[in-house]
Amino acid sequence: MSFTASVKSEICALNTSETENISELSAIINNISEITNTIKICTENIVVFKHIYNLIFNIYHIKPQIIVRQGYNFNKNHLYILELSKDIDAILDDLSIKKNNQILEIPEQYMIDDFELFRAYIRGLFIAVGSINDPKTSRYHLEMIVNKYTYANFISSKLNEYRLNSKIIKRENKYMIYIKEAEKISDFLRIIKANQAVLYYEDIRIYRDYKNMTNRLNNCEQANIDKMILTANTQVGDIELIEREASLELLPEKVREVAIYRKKYPEVSLLELSFIITSETGNPITKSGIYHRMKKINELANKIRNKQ
């Protein structure tokens, strides 16, 4: 089962009030039904199919006609179709989909009048047209695809009232409302009451964040090591040039001491070199002191190179 199907199964099993059920059914019928002189709803998800059937029966005490067909292109999935042919206008009016024989672009305010009704409406929208990537196997992404820009903008604006940072993009002749931030997707799942999905999502998100942080630290550490090795090789090259073309005796005694120890320990950092010199000679020297003496060595090596 995909993560999307798992989330839909969880929210379809919620125990909700009749007013919440009406808001949820409104979003479902508004987005996946074909409305003519009947209301026809089609889905491949058997759990969603049963849930919609129960919503219609429990709210309106009507048994929709059930049709099961082989999926398109001869795939293995079946298409489950619910068809309503009685009291169509009354149902559409009650669900704020139609008013005065006109299809509404957005539902009236009473359909999402408080937070619980809003949650129910968004839950129905996700059941109808939502999908979410499994955080374990893919990038963070949640989307819901709707037919009209006005409706997409209405939904996105409502989501953003709760700081979900949803955005809209046109996809062919439809509009995709999407969220890409992991924390915001987790908040969305909380809103639709997919609590088990939230726990799963948060576990994976925390693990991935920790893994990414570890990788960044490892990359930084490797970059520092590479930089240290490059610097040490350059310093040893300067010292060898002075030895070859002149003499280390040209260097002041304390600088010459650093040069000798750098050649002896070419793989260590300046901080480690300062500890070694302090320990072996008894003369305290800091990393900064090492750096300034290596700078004098470099200056002498550059003078030799310029003469060459």
PDB file of C-alpha atoms in Angstrom:
ATOM      1  CA  MET A   1       0.000   0.000   0.000  1.00  0.00           C
ATOM      2  CA  SER A   2       1.324   3.447  -0.909  1.00  0.00           C
ATOM      3  CA  PHE A   3       1.740   6.132   1.744  1.00  0.00           C
ATOM      4  CA  THR A   4      -1.079   8.132   0.129  1.00  0.00           C
ATOM      5  CA  ALA A   5      -3.424   5.145   0.330  1.00  0.00           C
ATOM      6  CA  SER A   6      -2.382   4.555   3.938  1.00  0.00           C
ATOM      7  CA  VAL A   7      -3.219   8.158   4.882  1.00  0.00           C
ATOM      8  CA  LYS A   8      -6.579   7.973   3.095  1.00  0.00           C
ATOM      9  CA  SER A   9      -7.432   4.701   4.836  1.00  0.00           C
ATOM     10  CA  GLU A  10      -6.667   6.262   8.210  1.00  0.00           C
ATOM     11  CA  ILE A  11      -8.791   9.367   7.721  1.00  0.00           C
ATOM     12  CA  CYS A  12     -11.650   7.382   6.189  1.00  0.00           C
ATOM     13  CA  ALA A  13     -11.848   5.422   9.458  1.00  0.00           C
ATOM     14  CA  LEU A  14     -12.299   8.515  11.656  1.00  0.00           C
ATOM     15  CA  ASN A  15     -15.421   8.846  13.775  1.00  0.00           C
ATOM     16  CA  THR A  16     -16.840  12.283  12.896  1.00  0.00           C
ATOM     17  CA  SER A  17     -20.037  14.284  13.400  1.00  0.00           C
ATOM     18  CA  GLU A  18     -22.770  14.696  10.784  1.00  0.00           C
ATOM     19  CA  THR A  19     -21.875  18.342  10.119  1.00  0.00           C
ATOM     20  CA  GLU A  20     -18.248  17.324   9.532  1.00  0.00           C
ATOM     21  CA  ASN A  21     -19.427  14.537   7.225  1.00  0.00           C
ATOM     22  CA  ILE A  22     -21.411  17.064   5.159  1.00  0.00           C
ATOM     23  CA  SER A  23     -18.343  19.305   4.718  1.00  0.00           C
ATOM     24  CA  GLU A  24     -16.196  16.317   3.823  1.00  0.00           C
ATOM     25  CA  LEU A  25     -18.714  14.984   1.299  1.00  0.00           C
ATOM     26  CA  SER A  26     -19.039  18.462  -0.217  1.00  0.00           C
ATOM     27  CA  ALA A  27     -15.313  18.533  -1.041  1.00  0.00           C
ATOM     28  CA  ILE A  28     -15.389  14.977  -2.396  1.00  0.00           C
ATOM     29  CA  ILE A  29     -18.366  15.443  -4.720  1.00  0.00           C
ATOM     30  CA  ASN A  30     -17.153  18.876  -5.813  1.00  0.00           C
ATOM     31  CA  ASN A  31     -13.848  17.403  -7.012  1.00  0.00           C
ATOM     32  CA  ILE A  32     -14.356  13.864  -8.296  1.00  0.00           C
ATOM     33  CA  SER A  33     -17.948  13.698  -9.429  1.00  0.00           C
ATOM     34  CA  GLU A  34     -19.496  14.071 -12.849  1.00  0.00           C
ATOM     35  CA  ILE A  35     -22.670  16.136 -12.442  1.00  0.00           C
ATOM     36  CA  THR A  36     -25.399  15.967 -15.106  1.00  0.00           C
ATOM     37  CA  ASN A  37     -28.911  14.798 -14.324  1.00  0.00           C
ATOM     38  CA  THR A  38     -27.117  12.376 -11.977  1.00  0.00           C
ATOM     39  CA  ILE A  39     -24.117  12.506  -9.673  1.00  0.00           C
ATOM     40  CA  LYS A  40     -21.506   9.963 -10.701  1.00  0.00           C
ATOM     41  CA  ILE A  41     -18.426   9.367  -8.535  1.00  0.00           C
ATOM     42  CA  CYS A  42     -15.567   7.170  -9.732  1.00  0.00           C
ATOM     43  CA  THR A  43     -12.516   5.896  -7.808  1.00  0.00           C
ATOM     44  CA  GLU A  44     -10.007   3.044  -7.921  1.00  0.00           C
ATOM     45  CA  ASN A  45      -9.588   3.013  -4.144  1.00  0.00           C
ATOM     46  CA  ILE A  46     -11.954   0.499  -2.558  1.00  0.00           C
ATOM     47  CA  VAL A  47     -11.574   2.100   0.908  1.00  0.00           C
ATOM     48  CA  VAL A  48     -12.470   5.530  -0.459  1.00  0.00           C
ATOM     49  CA  PHE A  49     -15.364   4.006  -2.400  1.00  0.00           C
ATOM     50  CA  LYS A  50     -16.839   2.441   0.760  1.00  0.00           C
ATOM     51  CA  HIS A  51     -16.294   5.627   2.722  1.00  0.00           C
ATOM     52  CA  ILE A  52     -18.150   7.782   0.186  1.00  0.00           C
ATOM     53  CA  TYR A  53     -20.980   5.266   0.027  1.00  0.00           C
ATOM     54  CA  ASN A  54     -21.329   5.379   3.818  1.00  0.00           C
ATOM     55  CA  LEU A  55     -21.257   9.184   3.879  1.00  0.00           C
ATOM     56  CA  ILE A  56     -24.072   9.411   1.329  1.00  0.00           C
ATOM     57  CA  PHE A  57     -26.152   6.731   3.026  1.00  0.00           C
ATOM     58  CA  ASN A  58     -25.685   8.098   6.562  1.00  0.00           C
ATOM     59  CA  ILE A  59     -26.409  11.720   5.605  1.00  0.00           C
ATOM     60  CA  TYR A  60     -29.177  11.320   3.026  1.00  0.00           C
ATOM     61  CA  HIS A  61     -30.398   7.752   3.666  1.00  0.00           C
ATOM     62  CA  ILE A  62     -30.023   6.992  -0.020  1.00  0.00           C
ATOM     63  CA  LYS A  63     -28.368   3.889  -1.453  1.00  0.00           C
ATOM     64  CA  PRO A  64     -26.400   4.904  -4.539  1.00  0.00           C
ATOM     65  CA  GLN A  65     -26.235   2.561  -7.495  1.00  0.00           C
ATOM     66  CA  ILE A  66     -22.942   0.641  -7.496  1.00  0.00           C
ATOM     67  CA  ILE A  67     -21.044  -0.213 -10.686  1.00  0.00           C
ATOM     68  CA  VAL A  68     -17.698  -2.040 -10.828  1.00  0.00           C
ATOM     69  CA  ARG A  69     -15.701  -2.026 -14.058  1.00  0.00           C
ATOM     70  CA  GLN A  70     -12.331  -3.192 -15.277  1.00  0.00           C
ATOM     71  CA  GLY A  71      -9.791  -0.372 -15.168  1.00  0.00           C
ATOM     72  CA  TYR A  72      -8.718   1.515 -18.266  1.00  0.00           C
ATOM     73  CA  ASN A  73      -5.919   0.104 -20.436  1.00  0.00           C
ATOM     74  CA  PHE A  74      -6.684  -3.333 -19.039  1.00  0.00           C
ATOM     75  CA  ASN A  75      -4.794  -2.670 -15.798  1.00  0.00           C
ATOM     76  CA  LYS A  76      -5.488  -4.824 -12.780  1.00  0.00           C
ATOM     77  CA  ASN A  77      -7.305  -2.134 -10.797  1.00  0.00           C
ATOM     78  CA  HIS A  78     -11.071  -1.960 -10.830  1.00  0.00           C
ATOM     79  CA  LEU A  79     -13.084   1.228 -11.146  1.00  0.00           C
ATOM     80  CA  TYR A  80     -15.732   1.656  -8.467  1.00  0.00           C
ATOM     81  CA  ILE A  81     -18.609   3.913  -9.493  1.00  0.00           C
ATOM     82  CA  LEU A  82     -21.355   5.378  -7.340  1.00  0.00           C
ATOM     83  CA  GLU A  83     -24.319   6.913  -9.126  1.00  0.00           C
ATOM     84  CA  LEU A  84     -27.037   9.060  -7.567  1.00  0.00           C
ATOM     85  CA  SER A  85     -30.157   9.843  -9.553  1.00  0.00           C
ATOM     86  CA  LYS A  86     -32.604  11.011  -6.836  1.00  0.00           C
ATOM     87  CA  ASP A  87     -32.860  14.425  -5.149  1.00  0.00           C
ATOM     88  CA  ILE A  88     -29.834  15.682  -7.066  1.00  0.00           C
ATOM     89  CA  ASP A  89     -30.588  19.399  -6.814  1.00  0.00           C
ATOM     90  CA  ALA A  90     -31.400  19.182  -3.127  1.00  0.00           C
ATOM     91  CA  ILE A  91     -28.171  17.312  -2.368  1.00  0.00           C
ATOM     92  CA  LEU A  92     -26.014  19.714  -4.408  1.00  0.00           C
ATOM     93  CA  ASP A  93     -27.648  22.673  -2.730  1.00  0.00           C
ATOM     94  CA  ASP A  94     -27.185  21.141   0.708  1.00  0.00           C
ATOM     95  CA  LEU A  95     -23.503  20.507  -0.029  1.00  0.00           C
ATOM     96  CA  SER A  96     -22.971  24.094  -1.259  1.00  0.00           C
ATOM     97  CA  ILE A  97     -21.989  22.912  -4.728  1.00  0.00           C
ATOM     98  CA  LYS A  98     -24.985  24.398  -6.513  1.00  0.00           C
ATOM     99  CA  LYS A  99     -27.267  27.328  -5.744  1.00  0.00           C
ATOM    100  CA  ASN A 100     -30.198  28.701  -7.779  1.00  0.00           C
ATOM    101  CA  ASN A 101     -29.364  26.170 -10.510  1.00  0.00           C
ATOM    102  CA  GLN A 102     -25.801  27.563 -10.786  1.00  0.00           C
ATOM    103  CA  ILE A 103     -22.639  25.625  -9.931  1.00  0.00           C
ATOM    104  CA  LEU A 104     -20.710  27.566  -7.285  1.00  0.00           C
ATOM    105  CA  GLU A 105     -17.015  28.261  -7.871  1.00  0.00           C
ATOM    106  CA  ILE A 106     -16.277  28.020  -4.140  1.00  0.00           C
ATOM    107  CA  PRO A 107     -18.428  26.686  -1.286  1.00  0.00           C
ATOM    108  CA  GLU A 108     -20.349  29.072   0.913  1.00  0.00           C
ATOM    109  CA  GLN A 109     -18.862  30.069   4.236  1.00  0.00           C
ATOM    110  CA  TYR A 110     -21.092  27.826   6.360  1.00  0.00           C
ATOM    111  CA  MET A 111     -19.364  24.770   4.858  1.00  0.00           C
ATOM    112  CA  ILE A 112     -16.086  25.718   6.590  1.00  0.00           C
ATOM    113  CA  ASP A 113     -17.477  27.984   9.288  1.00  0.00           C
ATOM    114  CA  ASP A 114     -15.236  26.755  12.113  1.00  0.00           C
ATOM    115  CA  PHE A 115     -11.946  24.906  12.438  1.00  0.00           C
ATOM    116  CA  GLU A 116     -13.495  21.435  12.691  1.00  0.00           C
ATOM    117  CA  LEU A 117     -15.570  21.973   9.542  1.00  0.00           C
ATOM    118  CA  PHE A 118     -12.514  23.344   7.750  1.00  0.00           C
ATOM    119  CA  ARG A 119     -10.539  20.237   8.769  1.00  0.00           C
ATOM    120  CA  ALA A 120     -13.351  18.030   7.485  1.00  0.00           C
ATOM    121  CA  TYR A 121     -13.528  19.893   4.169  1.00  0.00           C
ATOM    122  CA  ILE A 122      -9.773  19.662   3.594  1.00  0.00           C
ATOM    123  CA  ARG A 123      -9.916  16.007   4.611  1.00  0.00           C
ATOM    124  CA  GLY A 124     -12.524  15.375   1.935  1.00  0.00           C
ATOM    125  CA  LEU A 125     -10.439  17.274  -0.610  1.00  0.00           C
ATOM    126  CA  PHE A 126      -7.395  15.138   0.156  1.00  0.00           C
ATOM    127  CA  ILE A 127      -9.459  11.942  -0.061  1.00  0.00           C
ATOM    128  CA  ALA A 128     -10.712  13.056  -3.469  1.00  0.00           C
ATOM    129  CA  VAL A 129      -7.643  14.488  -5.204  1.00  0.00           C
ATOM    130  CA  GLY A 130      -4.717  14.423  -2.776  1.00  0.00           C
ATOM    131  CA  SER A 131      -1.420  12.572  -2.848  1.00  0.00           C
ATOM    132  CA  ILE A 132       1.670  12.622  -0.659  1.00  0.00           C
ATOM    133  CA  ASN A 133       5.144  11.187  -1.191  1.00  0.00           C
ATOM    134  CA  ASP A 134       6.470   8.629   1.254  1.00  0.00           C
ATOM    135  CA  PRO A 135       9.225  10.539   3.115  1.00  0.00           C
ATOM    136  CA  LYS A 136      11.256   7.321   3.375  1.00  0.00           C
ATOM    137  CA  THR A 137      11.665   6.905  -0.376  1.00  0.00           C
ATOM    138  CA  SER A 138      11.261  10.317  -1.964  1.00  0.00           C
ATOM    139  CA  ARG A 139      11.417  14.076  -1.545  1.00  0.00           C
ATOM    140  CA  TYR A 140       8.887  15.898   0.601  1.00  0.00           C
ATOM    141  CA  HIS A 141       5.838  16.708  -1.513  1.00  0.00           C
ATOM    142  CA  LEU A 142       2.074  16.916  -1.007  1.00  0.00           C
ATOM    143  CA  GLU A 143      -0.349  17.933  -3.745  1.00  0.00           C
ATOM    144  CA  MET A 144      -4.050  18.252  -4.542  1.00  0.00           C
ATOM    145  CA  ILE A 145      -5.161  18.789  -8.137  1.00  0.00           C
ATOM    146  CA  VAL A 146      -8.356  20.735  -8.868  1.00  0.00           C
ATOM    147  CA  ASN A 147     -10.096  21.985 -12.000  1.00  0.00           C
ATOM    148  CA  LYS A 148     -10.500  25.746 -11.486  1.00  0.00           C
ATOM    149  CA  TYR A 149      -8.006  28.447 -10.510  1.00  0.00           C
ATOM    150  CA  THR A 150     -10.585  30.301  -8.407  1.00  0.00           C
ATOM    151  CA  TYR A 151     -11.173  27.182  -6.350  1.00  0.00           C
ATOM    152  CA  ALA A 152      -7.428  26.433  -6.130  1.00  0.00           C
ATOM    153  CA  ASN A 153      -6.757  29.960  -4.896  1.00  0.00           C
ATOM    154  CA  PHE A 154      -9.575  29.641  -2.343  1.00  0.00           C
ATOM    155  CA  ILE A 155      -8.131  26.390  -0.935  1.00  0.00           C
ATOM    156  CA  SER A 156      -4.534  27.646  -0.948  1.00  0.00           C
ATOM    157  CA  SER A 157      -5.519  30.855   0.836  1.00  0.00           C
ATOM    158  CA  LYS A 158      -7.381  28.905   3.504  1.00  0.00           C
ATOM    159  CA  LEU A 159      -4.408  26.582   4.029  1.00  0.00           C
ATOM    160  CA  ASN A 160      -2.077  29.548   4.300  1.00  0.00           C
ATOM    161  CA  GLU A 161      -4.201  31.027   7.059  1.00  0.00           C
ATOM    162  CA  TYR A 162      -2.623  28.197   9.061  1.00  0.00           C
ATOM    163  CA  ARG A 163       0.873  29.020   7.713  1.00  0.00           C
ATOM    164  CA  LEU A 164       1.205  25.942   5.536  1.00  0.00           C
ATOM    165  CA  ASN A 165       2.968  27.874   2.739  1.00  0.00           C
ATOM    166  CA  SER A 166       0.962  26.175  -0.007  1.00  0.00           C
ATOM    167  CA  LYS A 167       1.464  27.279  -3.598  1.00  0.00           C
ATOM    168  CA  ILE A 168      -0.383  26.852  -6.906  1.00  0.00           C
ATOM    169  CA  ILE A 169       0.959  25.787 -10.269  1.00  0.00           C
ATOM    170  CA  LYS A 170      -0.908  25.091 -13.512  1.00  0.00           C
ATOM    171  CA  ARG A 171      -0.631  21.521 -14.758  1.00  0.00           C
ATOM    172  CA  GLU A 172      -2.053  21.094 -18.263  1.00  0.00           C
ATOM    173  CA  ASN A 173      -5.675  22.235 -17.898  1.00  0.00           C
ATOM    174  CA  LYS A 174      -5.809  21.808 -14.105  1.00  0.00           C
ATOM    175  CA  TYR A 175      -4.274  23.466 -11.054  1.00  0.00           C
ATOM    176  CA  MET A 176      -2.054  21.829  -8.468  1.00  0.00           C
ATOM    177  CA  ILE A 177      -2.028  23.058  -4.879  1.00  0.00           C
ATOM    178  CA  TYR A 178       1.203  21.818  -3.337  1.00  0.00           C
ATOM    179  CA  ILE A 179       3.288  21.925  -0.147  1.00  0.00           C
ATOM    180  CA  LYS A 180       6.975  21.008  -0.131  1.00  0.00           C
ATOM    181  CA  GLU A 181       8.263  21.856   3.352  1.00  0.00           C
ATOM    182  CA  ALA A 182       8.477  18.796   5.588  1.00  0.00           C
ATOM    183  CA  GLU A 183       7.222  20.574   8.716  1.00  0.00           C
ATOM    184  CA  LYS A 184       4.279  22.105   6.832  1.00  0.00           C
ATOM    185  CA  ILE A 185       3.276  18.731   5.365  1.00  0.00           C
ATOM    186  CA  SER A 186       3.335  17.305   8.886  1.00  0.00           C
ATOM    187  CA  ASP A 187       1.088  20.182  10.020  1.00  0.00           C
ATOM    188  CA  PHE A 188      -1.293  19.428   7.138  1.00  0.00           C
ATOM    189  CA  LEU A 189      -1.537  15.791   8.261  1.00  0.00           C
ATOM    190  CA  ARG A 190      -2.383  17.019  11.775  1.00  0.00           C
ATOM    191  CA  ILE A 191      -5.130  19.217  10.370  1.00  0.00           C
ATOM    192  CA  ILE A 192      -6.811  16.320   8.573  1.00  0.00           C
ATOM    193  CA  LYS A 193      -6.380  14.173  11.736  1.00  0.00           C
ATOM    194  CA  ALA A 194      -4.055  11.608  10.156  1.00  0.00           C
ATOM    195  CA  ASN A 195      -2.324  11.089  13.499  1.00  0.00           C
ATOM    196  CA  GLN A 196      -0.629   7.775  12.724  1.00  0.00           C
ATOM    197  CA  ALA A 197       0.691   9.238   9.490  1.00  0.00           C
ATOM    198  CA  VAL A 198       2.071  12.211  11.458  1.00  0.00           C
ATOM    199  CA  LEU A 199       4.028   9.887  13.774  1.00  0.00           C
ATOM    200  CA  TYR A 200       5.445   7.955  10.825  1.00  0.00           C
ATOM    201  CA  TYR A 201       6.235  11.140   8.917  1.00  0.00           C
ATOM    202  CA  GLU A 202       7.942  12.790  11.885  1.00  0.00           C
ATOM    203  CA  ASP A 203      10.071   9.697  12.603  1.00  0.00           C
ATOM    204  CA  ILE A 204      11.336   9.624   9.027  1.00  0.00           C
ATOM    205  CA  ARG A 205      11.779  13.400   8.862  1.00  0.00           C
ATOM    206  CA  ILE A 206      13.854  13.485  12.069  1.00  0.00           C
ATOM    207  CA  TYR A 207      15.971  10.556  10.855  1.00  0.00           C
ATOM    208  CA  ARG A 208      16.575  12.209   7.466  1.00  0.00           C
ATOM    209  CA  ASP A 209      17.392  15.565   9.061  1.00  0.00           C
ATOM    210  CA  TYR A 210      19.868  13.865  11.402  1.00  0.00           C
ATOM    211  CA  LYS A 211      21.420  11.947   8.521  1.00  0.00           C
ATOM    212  CA  ASN A 212      21.717  15.122   6.419  1.00  0.00           C
ATOM    213  CA  MET A 213      23.294  16.991   9.334  1.00  0.00           C
ATOM    214  CA  THR A 214      25.790  14.156   9.841  1.00  0.00           C
ATOM    215  CA  ASN A 215      26.658  14.182   6.149  1.00  0.00           C
ATOM    216  CA  ARG A 216      27.150  17.958   6.212  1.00  0.00           C
ATOM    217  CA  LEU A 217      29.444  17.668   9.238  1.00  0.00           C
ATOM    218  CA  ASN A 218      31.402  14.867   7.563  1.00  0.00           C
ATOM    219  CA  ASN A 219      31.720  16.938   4.397  1.00  0.00           C
ATOM    220  CA  CYS A 220      32.925  19.941   6.402  1.00  0.00           C
ATOM    221  CA  GLU A 221      35.415  17.783   8.270  1.00  0.00           C
ATOM    222  CA  GLN A 222      36.698  16.276   5.022  1.00  0.00           C
ATOM    223  CA  ALA A 223      36.991  19.740   3.477  1.00  0.00           C
ATOM    224  CA  ASN A 224      38.990  20.901   6.489  1.00  0.00           C
ATOM    225  CA  ILE A 225      41.272  17.873   6.241  1.00  0.00           C
ATOM    226  CA  ASP A 226      41.820  18.469   2.531  1.00  0.00           C
ATOM    227  CA  LYS A 227      42.592  22.134   3.220  1.00  0.00           C
ATOM    228  CA  MET A 228      44.995  21.190   6.035  1.00  0.00           C
ATOM    229  CA  ILE A 229      46.844  18.685   3.831  1.00  0.00           C
ATOM    230  CA  LEU A 230      47.126  21.193   0.988  1.00  0.00           C
ATOM    231  CA  THR A 231      48.461  23.863   3.358  1.00  0.00           C
ATOM    232  CA  ALA A 232      50.941  21.445   4.958  1.00  0.00           C
ATOM    233  CA  ASN A 233      52.230  20.311   1.540  1.00  0.00           C
ATOM    234  CA  THR A 234      52.710  23.938   0.498  1.00  0.00           C
ATOM    235  CA  GLN A 235      54.625  24.676   3.704  1.00  0.00           C
ATOM    236  CA  VAL A 236      56.859  21.613   3.308  1.00  0.00           C
ATOM    237  CA  GLY A 237      57.487  22.649  -0.314  1.00  0.00           C
ATOM    238  CA  ASP A 238      58.633  26.108   0.865  1.00  0.00           C
ATOM    239  CA  ILE A 239      60.979  24.566   3.441  1.00  0.00           C
ATOM    240  CA  GLU A 240      62.491  22.127   0.915  1.00  0.00           C
ATOM    241  CA  LEU A 241      62.993  24.984  -1.564  1.00  0.00           C
ATOM    242  CA  ILE A 242      64.927  26.984   1.037  1.00  0.00           C
ATOM    243  CA  GLU A 243      67.033  23.913   1.909  1.00  0.00           C
ATOM    244  CA  ARG A 244      67.760  23.191  -1.734  1.00  0.00           C
ATOM    245  CA  GLU A 245      68.465  26.700  -3.007  1.00  0.00           C
ATOM    246  CA  ALA A 246      69.899  28.327   0.119  1.00  0.00           C
ATOM    247  CA  SER A 247      69.927  27.127   3.728  1.00  0.00           C
ATOM    248  CA  LEU A 248      67.627  26.958   6.713  1.00  0.00           C
ATOM    249  CA  GLU A 249      70.394  28.877   8.523  1.00  0.00           C
ATOM    250  CA  LEU A 250      69.003  31.990   6.839  1.00  0.00           C
ATOM    251  CA  LEU A 251      65.968  31.689   9.071  1.00  0.00           C
ATOM    252  CA  PRO A 252      65.873  33.024  12.650  1.00  0.00           C
ATOM    253  CA  GLU A 253      66.381  30.295  15.235  1.00  0.00           C
ATOM    254  CA  LYS A 254      62.710  30.084  16.351  1.00  0.00           C
ATOM    255  CA  VAL A 255      61.488  30.093  12.752  1.00  0.00           C
ATOM    256  CA  ARG A 256      64.051  27.446  11.813  1.00  0.00           C
ATOM    257  CA  GLU A 257      62.780  25.282  14.691  1.00  0.00           C
ATOM    258  CA  VAL A 258      59.244  25.415  13.282  1.00  0.00           C
ATOM    259  CA  ALA A 259      60.565  24.531   9.802  1.00  0.00           C
ATOM    260  CA  ILE A 260      62.358  21.455  11.144  1.00  0.00           C
ATOM    261  CA  TYR A 261      59.266  20.249  13.023  1.00  0.00           C
ATOM    262  CA  ARG A 262      56.979  20.912  10.048  1.00  0.00           C
ATOM    263  CA  LYS A 263      59.178  18.652   7.860  1.00  0.00           C
ATOM    264  CA  LYS A 264      59.213  16.040  10.600  1.00  0.00           C
ATOM    265  CA  TYR A 265      55.408  16.096  11.034  1.00  0.00           C
ATOM    266  CA  PRO A 266      53.942  17.074   7.615  1.00  0.00           C
ATOM    267  CA  GLU A 267      50.526  15.469   8.268  1.00  0.00           C
ATOM    268  CA  VAL A 268      49.511  17.370  11.411  1.00  0.00           C
ATOM    269  CA  SER A 269      47.535  20.609  11.759  1.00  0.00           C
ATOM    270  CA  LEU A 270      49.080  23.845  13.040  1.00  0.00           C
ATOM    271  CA  LEU A 271      47.359  23.332  16.388  1.00  0.00           C
ATOM    272  CA  GLU A 272      48.754  19.807  16.706  1.00  0.00           C
ATOM    273  CA  LEU A 273      52.185  21.047  15.641  1.00  0.00           C
ATOM    274  CA  SER A 274      52.116  23.667  18.394  1.00  0.00           C
ATOM    275  CA  PHE A 275      51.381  20.952  20.973  1.00  0.00           C
ATOM    276  CA  ILE A 276      54.245  18.778  19.652  1.00  0.00           C
ATOM    277  CA  ILE A 277      56.826  21.598  19.694  1.00  0.00           C
ATOM    278  CA  THR A 278      55.749  22.741  23.154  1.00  0.00           C
ATOM    279  CA  SER A 279      55.936  19.168  24.467  1.00  0.00           C
ATOM    280  CA  GLU A 280      59.293  18.207  22.880  1.00  0.00           C
ATOM    281  CA  THR A 281      61.206  21.479  23.368  1.00  0.00           C
ATOM    282  CA  GLY A 282      59.628  22.857  26.502  1.00  0.00           C
ATOM    283  CA  ASN A 283      59.170  26.190  24.725  1.00  0.00           C
ATOM    284  CA  PRO A 284      55.453  27.120  24.687  1.00  0.00           C
ATOM    285  CA  ILE A 285      54.129  28.138  21.288  1.00  0.00           C
ATOM    286  CA  THR A 286      50.563  28.717  20.113  1.00  0.00           C
ATOM    287  CA  LYS A 287      48.860  27.955  16.813  1.00  0.00           C
ATOM    288  CA  SER A 288      49.027  31.666  16.023  1.00  0.00           C
ATOM    289  CA  GLY A 289      52.780  31.655  16.718  1.00  0.00           C
ATOM    290  CA  ILE A 290      53.245  28.715  14.334  1.00  0.00           C
ATOM    291  CA  TYR A 291      51.221  30.527  11.674  1.00  0.00           C
ATOM    292  CA  HIS A 292      53.326  33.711  11.857  1.00  0.00           C
ATOM    293  CA  ARG A 293      56.599  31.766  11.662  1.00  0.00           C
ATOM    294  CA  MET A 294      55.322  29.747   8.683  1.00  0.00           C
ATOM    295  CA  LYS A 295      54.481  33.085   7.060  1.00  0.00           C
ATOM    296  CA  LYS A 296      58.150  34.176   7.373  1.00  0.00           C
ATOM    297  CA  ILE A 297      59.195  30.867   5.803  1.00  0.00           C
ATOM    298  CA  ASN A 298      56.802  31.494   2.911  1.00  0.00           C
ATOM    299  CA  GLU A 299      58.119  35.033   2.421  1.00  0.00           C
ATOM    300  CA  LEU A 300      61.716  33.754   2.155  1.00  0.00           C
ATOM    301  CA  ALA A 301      60.649  30.982  -0.258  1.00  0.00           C
ATOM    302  CA  ASN A 302      58.854  33.562  -2.466  1.00  0.00           C
ATOM    303  CA  LYS A 303      61.988  35.723  -2.572  1.00  0.00           C
ATOM    304  CA  ILE A 304      63.963  32.710  -3.796  1.00  0.00           C
ATOM    305  CA  ARG A 305      61.315  31.977  -6.437  1.00  0.00           C
ATOM    306  CA  ASN A 306      61.352  35.595  -7.653  1.00  0.00           C
ATOM    307  CA  LYS A 307      65.147  35.512  -8.082  1.00  0.00           C
ATOM    308  CA  GLN A 308      64.866  32.251 -10.003  1.00  0.00           C
TER     309      GLN A 308
END
